[in-house]
Amino acid sequence: MELALTFKKSTIGLLLFGFLVTAQSLFPRTIFFISAIVVLGILFGLADYHFPLKIVSYQTLLIGLFFLGLFVTLFPLGNYQTTDLIRDMVYFLSPVLFILIGRYLSILQVSFEKIIQWVIILSAILSLYFIGHLIWVLLQLNVTNIYNLRNQIGHGYTIVPFGLTLLIFTSVIKNKFWRVVLSLLMLSHLILSFSRSLMIITMILVLVLAMEKKASRKLISVILIILLAAIIFKIFEEQTFIANFLTKIMRTITELSGSQDWSSSQMITSNWRGYETHQAMTEFNSWNIFHQLFGGGFGNNIYVGDYAYLVGVKGNSIPFLHNGYFTILIKQGVLGVIIYLAFLGLNSLTTFGAILRKNSFENRLLLAVFLIILVTTYTTTGIFTLENGGFLCVFIGYLAKKEQVSIWKTSLT
């Protein structure tokens, strides 16, 4: 009877995980966040209303980052809109919420193998949806460059690199035919999304998961796949989309650099991310020592003039930069950046130490997640966006405490 009850709770937890991953990929931000709150409430009830006081190492740093933003908001630099204030509070609190969801999945003893299966299957389904949408857009609309195309179909799904690498480095899907079909489907998604961030995530996962002798053959297979993709790019590099993408890759550093001549509207449009950074640093340098140290607080936006439309924002200010470190610098100052780096750095070192003691697949995957967040916070907004952060933080909460599930056994029966 007790075993059956535990089984039912873990099954419900697995279903909720699948729902959450799908919701993150397909639902609007507000609906997804509300869905996450509901999921957390259900998991809290399934765990007999126990609240884990510790969900991940150095969690006080992440929570402290949120309260730092609240504190500085008491000393505003200007008139903040209530909606901007609430939005920032939600975005900076959401990582803690999603890590807690992952922790409850661990407490409910949701099978790691089942989670991997769901990630692979959902990645394949989302890849199929993405490719179908891409084909429909190409047939229906006159799309001539990569930027117009990505505006129509989006930037791809963060879960897909995980699905592809988990399929390659595990054997949860044993049928060789389906392994090949699913691999090709997800690889097609990665290539056709023209997303540098997804490629970076894939590379980090491959390199970290291959930190084990038995994985050497699989690493070779992955390298061959990457070479094949590079050859395909080379063959079709004269085509508009591929040429656009290769140009986009080559100027990645320029886009992220704030040290350019921003008097040209063409330069701003072509290297928008760098212009964001330039505007953020201009604003930051105009502040007094207090706000440089502690930030401008929640609700503080970055002035970009008439170019806010480039990211679909009305007015002349944007709430977040593509570079997450500069976003934190504006919201929570130098201290906030230090706190965030300390959270990621200390957890990465702790996980690496765990790998040295026990080189398990779970530990390697957890290290990969922390490194992905560390790197992609520079190229995107990191875990402070509902579109990307939710899935990564659920993995942190689940994997960081997976080995301590046994202490909760009695509370689940």
Short mmCIF file of C-alpha atoms in Angstrom, two decimals:
data_model
loop_
_atom_site.label_atom_id
_atom_site.label_comp_id
_atom_site.label_asym_id
_atom_site.label_seq_id
_atom_site.Cartn_x
_atom_site.Cartn_y
_atom_site.Cartn_z
CA MET A 1 0.00 0.00 0.00
CA GLU A 2 2.79 2.43 0.98
CA LEU A 3 4.78 1.48 -2.12
CA ALA A 4 1.74 2.04 -4.36
CA LEU A 5 1.14 5.47 -2.80
CA THR A 6 4.76 6.50 -3.36
CA PHE A 7 4.53 5.23 -6.94
CA LYS A 8 1.43 7.31 -7.62
CA LYS A 9 3.08 10.43 -6.24
CA SER A 10 6.19 9.94 -8.34
CA THR A 11 4.04 9.36 -11.44
CA ILE A 12 2.10 12.56 -10.82
CA GLY A 13 5.41 14.36 -10.32
CA LEU A 14 6.68 13.04 -13.65
CA LEU A 15 3.51 14.17 -15.43
CA LEU A 16 3.82 17.62 -13.89
CA PHE A 17 7.44 17.80 -15.06
CA GLY A 18 6.37 16.98 -18.61
CA PHE A 19 3.61 19.57 -18.47
CA LEU A 20 5.99 22.23 -17.17
CA VAL A 21 8.56 21.60 -19.91
CA THR A 22 5.86 21.82 -22.57
CA ALA A 23 4.36 24.94 -20.98
CA GLN A 24 7.75 26.67 -20.91
CA SER A 25 8.21 26.03 -24.61
CA LEU A 26 4.72 26.85 -25.88
CA PHE A 27 2.84 29.03 -23.37
CA PRO A 28 3.03 32.83 -23.07
CA ARG A 29 5.21 34.00 -20.16
CA THR A 30 2.38 34.98 -17.82
CA ILE A 31 0.45 31.73 -18.30
CA PHE A 32 3.65 29.70 -17.91
CA PHE A 33 4.53 31.42 -14.63
CA ILE A 34 1.03 30.89 -13.25
CA SER A 35 1.27 27.25 -14.35
CA ALA A 36 4.56 26.90 -12.48
CA ILE A 37 2.99 28.29 -9.29
CA VAL A 38 0.15 25.76 -9.59
CA VAL A 39 2.64 22.91 -10.20
CA LEU A 40 4.66 23.95 -7.15
CA GLY A 41 1.49 23.99 -5.04
CA ILE A 42 0.55 20.47 -6.16
CA LEU A 43 4.07 19.15 -5.49
CA PHE A 44 4.02 20.79 -2.05
CA GLY A 45 0.81 18.91 -1.27
CA LEU A 46 2.19 15.62 -2.62
CA ALA A 47 5.21 16.00 -0.31
CA ASP A 48 2.85 16.19 2.68
CA TYR A 49 3.38 19.96 2.96
CA HIS A 50 7.04 19.63 3.92
CA PHE A 51 9.18 22.60 2.93
CA PRO A 52 12.86 21.82 2.34
CA LEU A 53 14.90 24.51 4.05
CA LYS A 54 17.86 23.79 1.79
CA ILE A 55 17.22 23.22 -1.89
CA VAL A 56 20.71 23.72 -3.35
CA SER A 57 24.18 24.67 -2.12
CA TYR A 58 24.74 28.40 -1.58
CA GLN A 59 21.03 29.06 -2.21
CA THR A 60 21.23 32.02 0.18
CA LEU A 61 23.30 33.83 -2.45
CA LEU A 62 20.52 33.49 -5.03
CA ILE A 63 17.87 34.52 -2.52
CA GLY A 64 20.14 37.36 -1.38
CA LEU A 65 20.32 38.62 -4.96
CA PHE A 66 16.54 38.95 -4.98
CA PHE A 67 16.41 40.82 -1.67
CA LEU A 68 19.25 43.09 -2.79
CA GLY A 69 17.05 44.16 -5.70
CA LEU A 70 14.17 44.83 -3.32
CA PHE A 71 16.40 46.83 -0.97
CA VAL A 72 17.75 49.12 -3.71
CA THR A 73 14.21 49.72 -4.99
CA LEU A 74 13.68 51.74 -1.79
CA PHE A 75 16.18 54.27 -3.20
CA PRO A 76 14.81 54.82 -6.72
CA LEU A 77 16.70 56.60 -9.48
CA GLY A 78 13.46 57.68 -11.14
CA ASN A 79 9.76 56.95 -11.38
CA TYR A 80 9.26 53.21 -11.85
CA GLN A 81 6.16 51.69 -13.37
CA THR A 82 4.42 49.19 -11.09
CA THR A 83 4.28 46.64 -13.91
CA ASP A 84 8.07 46.93 -14.42
CA LEU A 85 8.66 46.45 -10.70
CA ILE A 86 6.45 43.35 -10.52
CA ARG A 87 8.01 41.91 -13.69
CA ASP A 88 11.54 42.20 -12.30
CA MET A 89 10.49 40.67 -8.97
CA VAL A 90 8.96 37.71 -10.80
CA TYR A 91 11.98 37.20 -13.05
CA PHE A 92 14.54 37.31 -10.23
CA LEU A 93 12.48 35.15 -7.88
CA SER A 94 11.60 32.55 -10.53
CA PRO A 95 14.96 30.68 -10.38
CA VAL A 96 14.37 29.89 -6.70
CA LEU A 97 10.83 28.76 -7.53
CA PHE A 98 11.98 26.41 -10.29
CA ILE A 99 14.87 25.01 -8.25
CA LEU A 100 12.32 24.25 -5.54
CA ILE A 101 10.13 22.43 -8.09
CA GLY A 102 13.12 20.28 -9.04
CA ARG A 103 13.80 19.60 -5.37
CA TYR A 104 10.25 18.34 -4.87
CA LEU A 105 10.60 16.02 -7.88
CA SER A 106 13.62 14.54 -6.11
CA ILE A 107 11.74 14.27 -2.82
CA LEU A 108 8.91 12.43 -4.59
CA GLN A 109 11.48 9.98 -5.99
CA VAL A 110 10.66 10.67 -9.60
CA SER A 111 12.84 8.30 -11.62
CA PHE A 112 15.91 9.90 -13.22
CA GLU A 113 15.62 7.45 -16.12
CA LYS A 114 11.99 8.48 -16.67
CA ILE A 115 12.91 12.16 -16.62
CA ILE A 116 15.57 11.51 -19.28
CA GLN A 117 13.01 9.63 -21.40
CA TRP A 118 10.55 12.52 -21.13
CA VAL A 119 13.23 15.08 -22.02
CA ILE A 120 14.17 13.08 -25.12
CA ILE A 121 10.58 12.49 -26.24
CA LEU A 122 9.46 16.07 -25.59
CA SER A 123 12.57 17.38 -27.38
CA ALA A 124 11.69 15.28 -30.42
CA ILE A 125 8.05 16.43 -30.40
CA LEU A 126 9.06 20.10 -30.06
CA SER A 127 11.64 19.63 -32.84
CA LEU A 128 8.95 18.20 -35.10
CA TYR A 129 6.67 21.13 -34.27
CA PHE A 130 9.49 23.62 -34.89
CA ILE A 131 10.40 22.11 -38.27
CA GLY A 132 6.73 21.96 -39.32
CA HIS A 133 6.27 25.62 -38.36
CA LEU A 134 9.43 26.52 -40.28
CA ILE A 135 8.21 24.80 -43.43
CA TRP A 136 4.80 26.49 -43.15
CA VAL A 137 6.42 29.94 -42.77
CA LEU A 138 8.68 29.38 -45.78
CA LEU A 139 5.73 28.29 -47.91
CA GLN A 140 3.36 31.04 -46.80
CA LEU A 141 5.60 34.09 -46.42
CA ASN A 142 8.31 35.78 -48.44
CA VAL A 143 11.16 35.43 -45.96
CA THR A 144 14.51 36.56 -47.38
CA ASN A 145 16.90 36.57 -44.43
CA ILE A 146 17.57 34.82 -41.16
CA TYR A 147 16.35 37.72 -39.01
CA ASN A 148 12.90 37.79 -40.58
CA LEU A 149 12.73 34.02 -40.35
CA ARG A 150 13.61 33.94 -36.64
CA ASN A 151 11.03 36.64 -35.92
CA GLN A 152 8.42 34.29 -37.36
CA ILE A 153 9.51 30.92 -35.91
CA GLY A 154 11.41 31.87 -32.75
CA HIS A 155 14.91 30.93 -31.61
CA GLY A 156 14.35 27.24 -30.94
CA TYR A 157 13.87 25.36 -27.66
CA THR A 158 16.47 25.13 -24.88
CA ILE A 159 15.41 21.58 -24.04
CA VAL A 160 16.45 20.17 -27.44
CA PRO A 161 20.25 20.19 -26.85
CA PHE A 162 19.55 18.25 -23.65
CA GLY A 163 17.32 15.79 -25.49
CA LEU A 164 19.93 15.16 -28.18
CA THR A 165 22.90 14.72 -25.83
CA LEU A 166 20.94 12.63 -23.32
CA LEU A 167 19.89 10.37 -26.20
CA ILE A 168 23.51 9.98 -27.30
CA PHE A 169 25.09 9.52 -23.87
CA THR A 170 22.44 7.27 -22.28
CA SER A 171 20.68 4.08 -23.31
CA VAL A 172 17.16 4.85 -22.05
CA ILE A 173 15.98 4.57 -25.69
CA LYS A 174 17.30 1.17 -26.72
CA ASN A 175 15.77 0.73 -30.18
CA LYS A 176 18.48 1.68 -32.70
CA PHE A 177 16.01 2.77 -35.37
CA TRP A 178 14.29 5.23 -33.06
CA ARG A 179 17.64 6.46 -31.72
CA VAL A 180 18.66 7.40 -35.25
CA VAL A 181 15.30 8.97 -36.13
CA LEU A 182 15.12 11.02 -32.93
CA SER A 183 18.76 12.11 -33.25
CA LEU A 184 18.24 13.35 -36.81
CA LEU A 185 15.04 15.16 -35.81
CA MET A 186 16.69 17.02 -32.93
CA LEU A 187 19.86 17.71 -34.90
CA SER A 188 17.71 19.23 -37.66
CA HIS A 189 16.11 21.49 -35.08
CA LEU A 190 19.51 22.69 -33.85
CA ILE A 191 20.73 23.46 -37.36
CA LEU A 192 17.53 25.07 -38.62
CA SER A 193 17.08 27.23 -35.51
CA PHE A 194 20.25 29.14 -36.49
CA SER A 195 20.81 29.66 -32.76
CA ARG A 196 24.31 30.25 -31.45
CA SER A 197 23.08 29.82 -27.87
CA LEU A 198 21.67 26.35 -28.57
CA MET A 199 24.93 25.33 -30.23
CA ILE A 200 26.93 26.58 -27.24
CA ILE A 201 24.66 24.62 -24.90
CA THR A 202 25.12 21.48 -27.02
CA MET A 203 28.91 21.83 -27.03
CA ILE A 204 29.09 22.27 -23.24
CA LEU A 205 26.85 19.24 -22.67
CA VAL A 206 28.91 17.09 -25.03
CA LEU A 207 32.26 18.06 -23.51
CA VAL A 208 31.17 17.63 -19.88
CA LEU A 209 29.13 14.44 -20.32
CA ALA A 210 32.09 12.90 -22.17
CA MET A 211 34.30 13.26 -19.07
CA GLU A 212 34.27 9.50 -18.65
CA LYS A 213 36.23 6.70 -20.33
CA LYS A 214 33.22 4.80 -21.66
CA ALA A 215 31.92 7.96 -23.32
CA SER A 216 34.92 8.37 -25.65
CA ARG A 217 33.26 6.53 -28.55
CA LYS A 218 30.12 8.60 -28.19
CA LEU A 219 32.22 11.77 -28.16
CA ILE A 220 33.76 10.71 -31.47
CA SER A 221 30.27 10.13 -32.89
CA VAL A 222 29.17 13.60 -31.78
CA ILE A 223 32.27 15.20 -33.33
CA LEU A 224 31.50 13.43 -36.61
CA ILE A 225 27.93 14.77 -36.48
CA ILE A 226 29.23 18.30 -35.89
CA LEU A 227 31.65 17.95 -38.80
CA LEU A 228 28.78 16.75 -40.99
CA ALA A 229 26.74 19.79 -40.02
CA ALA A 230 29.74 22.04 -40.81
CA ILE A 231 30.09 20.43 -44.25
CA ILE A 232 26.39 21.03 -44.94
CA PHE A 233 26.84 24.67 -43.98
CA LYS A 234 29.87 24.93 -46.27
CA ILE A 235 28.06 23.41 -49.25
CA PHE A 236 25.15 25.82 -48.93
CA GLU A 237 27.03 28.85 -47.62
CA GLU A 238 26.08 30.90 -50.68
CA GLN A 239 22.41 30.49 -49.80
CA THR A 240 20.91 33.52 -48.08
CA PHE A 241 20.02 31.89 -44.74
CA ILE A 242 23.32 30.09 -44.30
CA ALA A 243 25.34 33.15 -45.35
CA ASN A 244 23.38 35.25 -42.84
CA PHE A 245 24.02 32.71 -40.11
CA LEU A 246 27.77 32.40 -40.80
CA THR A 247 28.03 36.19 -40.74
CA LYS A 248 26.09 36.16 -37.47
CA ILE A 249 28.56 33.65 -35.99
CA MET A 250 31.60 35.65 -37.13
CA ARG A 251 30.41 38.88 -35.51
CA THR A 252 29.31 37.37 -32.19
CA ILE A 253 32.06 39.17 -30.26
CA THR A 254 31.25 42.46 -32.01
CA GLU A 255 27.58 42.13 -31.09
CA LEU A 256 28.43 41.63 -27.43
CA SER A 257 31.01 44.40 -27.28
CA GLY A 258 30.02 47.88 -26.17
CA SER A 259 33.16 49.54 -27.60
CA GLN A 260 31.97 50.49 -31.09
CA ASP A 261 31.03 53.68 -32.92
CA TRP A 262 27.34 53.99 -32.08
CA SER A 263 26.67 57.16 -34.05
CA SER A 264 25.51 55.07 -37.02
CA SER A 265 21.97 53.73 -37.02
CA GLN A 266 23.17 50.89 -39.27
CA MET A 267 25.80 49.90 -36.68
CA ILE A 268 23.15 49.94 -33.92
CA THR A 269 20.72 47.81 -35.94
CA SER A 270 23.39 45.30 -37.01
CA ASN A 271 25.02 45.01 -33.57
CA TRP A 272 22.10 45.57 -31.26
CA ARG A 273 23.49 43.62 -28.33
CA GLY A 274 26.63 45.73 -28.26
CA TYR A 275 24.54 48.89 -28.34
CA GLU A 276 22.53 47.61 -25.36
CA THR A 277 25.76 47.11 -23.43
CA HIS A 278 27.03 50.55 -24.43
CA GLN A 279 23.83 52.22 -23.21
CA ALA A 280 23.89 50.24 -19.97
CA MET A 281 27.49 51.28 -19.24
CA THR A 282 26.72 54.90 -20.10
CA GLU A 283 23.86 54.86 -17.61
CA PHE A 284 25.90 52.99 -14.98
CA ASN A 285 28.81 55.47 -15.22
CA SER A 286 26.42 58.37 -14.57
CA TRP A 287 25.37 56.98 -11.18
CA ASN A 288 26.78 57.77 -7.76
CA ILE A 289 28.92 55.27 -5.83
CA PHE A 290 25.94 53.90 -3.87
CA HIS A 291 23.95 52.92 -6.95
CA GLN A 292 27.01 51.63 -8.78
CA LEU A 293 27.61 49.29 -5.86
CA PHE A 294 23.99 48.26 -5.21
CA GLY A 295 22.32 48.93 -8.58
CA GLY A 296 19.22 50.77 -9.68
CA GLY A 297 16.80 48.24 -8.22
CA PHE A 298 13.81 46.43 -9.65
CA GLY A 299 11.80 48.36 -12.21
CA ASN A 300 14.83 50.26 -13.48
CA ASN A 301 14.98 50.08 -17.28
CA ILE A 302 17.82 50.84 -19.72
CA TYR A 303 17.36 53.83 -22.02
CA VAL A 304 18.01 53.00 -25.71
CA GLY A 305 16.22 55.88 -27.43
CA ASP A 306 14.19 55.14 -30.52
CA TYR A 307 15.65 51.67 -31.00
CA ALA A 308 13.58 49.77 -28.41
CA TYR A 309 11.37 48.52 -31.26
CA LEU A 310 14.23 46.24 -32.35
CA VAL A 311 13.33 43.89 -29.49
CA GLY A 312 9.59 44.44 -29.69
CA VAL A 313 9.40 46.95 -26.82
CA LYS A 314 7.33 50.13 -27.02
CA GLY A 315 8.79 53.41 -25.79
CA ASN A 316 12.48 54.22 -25.48
CA SER A 317 13.66 51.86 -22.72
CA ILE A 318 14.12 48.10 -22.38
CA PRO A 319 13.75 46.06 -19.18
CA PHE A 320 16.49 43.48 -19.83
CA LEU A 321 19.68 43.23 -21.87
CA HIS A 322 20.73 40.18 -23.83
CA ASN A 323 23.82 40.16 -21.61
CA GLY A 324 22.58 38.95 -18.24
CA TYR A 325 25.63 40.18 -16.32
CA PHE A 326 24.98 43.76 -17.42
CA THR A 327 21.30 43.31 -16.59
CA ILE A 328 22.28 42.39 -13.02
CA LEU A 329 24.75 45.30 -12.98
CA ILE A 330 21.89 47.70 -13.76
CA LYS A 331 19.42 46.11 -11.33
CA GLN A 332 21.72 45.10 -8.43
CA GLY A 333 25.05 46.75 -9.14
CA VAL A 334 28.58 45.41 -8.76
CA LEU A 335 27.58 43.58 -5.59
CA GLY A 336 24.81 41.77 -7.46
CA VAL A 337 27.20 40.56 -10.17
CA ILE A 338 29.60 39.29 -7.49
CA ILE A 339 26.79 37.45 -5.70
CA TYR A 340 25.57 35.83 -8.93
CA LEU A 341 29.07 34.76 -9.99
CA ALA A 342 29.69 33.40 -6.49
CA PHE A 343 26.50 31.32 -6.68
CA LEU A 344 27.42 29.79 -10.03
CA GLY A 345 31.16 29.52 -9.34
CA LEU A 346 30.88 27.91 -5.90
CA ASN A 347 28.23 25.45 -7.09
CA SER A 348 30.35 24.57 -10.15
CA LEU A 349 33.38 23.91 -7.93
CA THR A 350 31.28 21.89 -5.47
CA THR A 351 29.87 19.77 -8.29
CA PHE A 352 33.32 19.28 -9.83
CA GLY A 353 34.53 18.10 -6.42
CA ALA A 354 31.63 15.64 -6.33
CA ILE A 355 32.71 14.34 -9.77
CA LEU A 356 36.24 13.74 -8.45
CA ARG A 357 34.74 11.66 -5.62
CA LYS A 358 32.10 9.94 -7.74
CA ASN A 359 32.11 10.44 -11.51
CA SER A 360 28.41 9.75 -11.93
CA PHE A 361 26.34 10.81 -14.92
CA GLU A 362 24.10 12.89 -12.64
CA ASN A 363 27.06 14.87 -11.29
CA ARG A 364 28.43 15.52 -14.77
CA LEU A 365 25.02 16.67 -15.99
CA LEU A 366 24.67 19.03 -13.02
CA LEU A 367 28.10 20.53 -13.70
CA ALA A 368 27.12 21.01 -17.35
CA VAL A 369 23.96 22.89 -16.29
CA PHE A 370 25.92 25.30 -14.07
CA LEU A 371 28.49 25.91 -16.83
CA ILE A 372 25.71 26.48 -19.37
CA ILE A 373 24.16 29.11 -17.13
CA LEU A 374 27.57 30.71 -16.51
CA VAL A 375 28.25 31.04 -20.26
CA THR A 376 24.77 31.79 -21.60
CA THR A 377 24.21 34.55 -19.05
CA TYR A 378 26.77 36.42 -21.16
CA THR A 379 25.00 35.74 -24.46
CA THR A 380 21.41 35.83 -23.18
CA THR A 381 19.76 36.72 -19.87
CA GLY A 382 20.67 33.41 -18.24
CA ILE A 383 18.21 32.00 -15.71
CA PHE A 384 16.35 35.30 -15.34
CA THR A 385 14.05 34.65 -18.29
CA LEU A 386 11.06 32.37 -18.04
CA GLU A 387 11.72 31.00 -21.54
CA ASN A 388 15.11 29.50 -20.65
CA GLY A 389 15.68 29.57 -16.93
CA GLY A 390 12.83 27.34 -15.78
CA PHE A 391 14.01 24.09 -17.32
CA LEU A 392 17.64 24.61 -16.26
CA CYS A 393 16.71 25.45 -12.67
CA VAL A 394 14.41 22.43 -12.34
CA PHE A 395 17.39 20.27 -13.30
CA ILE A 396 19.52 22.00 -10.64
CA GLY A 397 16.96 21.38 -7.92
CA TYR A 398 16.46 17.76 -8.95
CA LEU A 399 20.10 16.76 -9.40
CA ALA A 400 21.68 18.76 -6.56
CA LYS A 401 19.73 16.89 -3.88
CA LYS A 402 18.96 13.62 -5.62
CA GLU A 403 21.23 11.64 -3.31
CA GLN A 404 19.36 12.86 -0.21
CA VAL A 405 15.93 11.52 -1.17
CA SER A 406 16.06 8.75 1.43
CA ILE A 407 15.62 11.16 4.36
CA TRP A 408 12.17 12.02 3.01
CA LYS A 409 10.95 8.46 2.54
CA THR A 410 8.86 8.34 5.68
CA SER A 411 7.02 11.54 4.84
CA LEU A 412 5.77 10.19 1.53
CA THR A 413 4.03 7.05 2.82
#
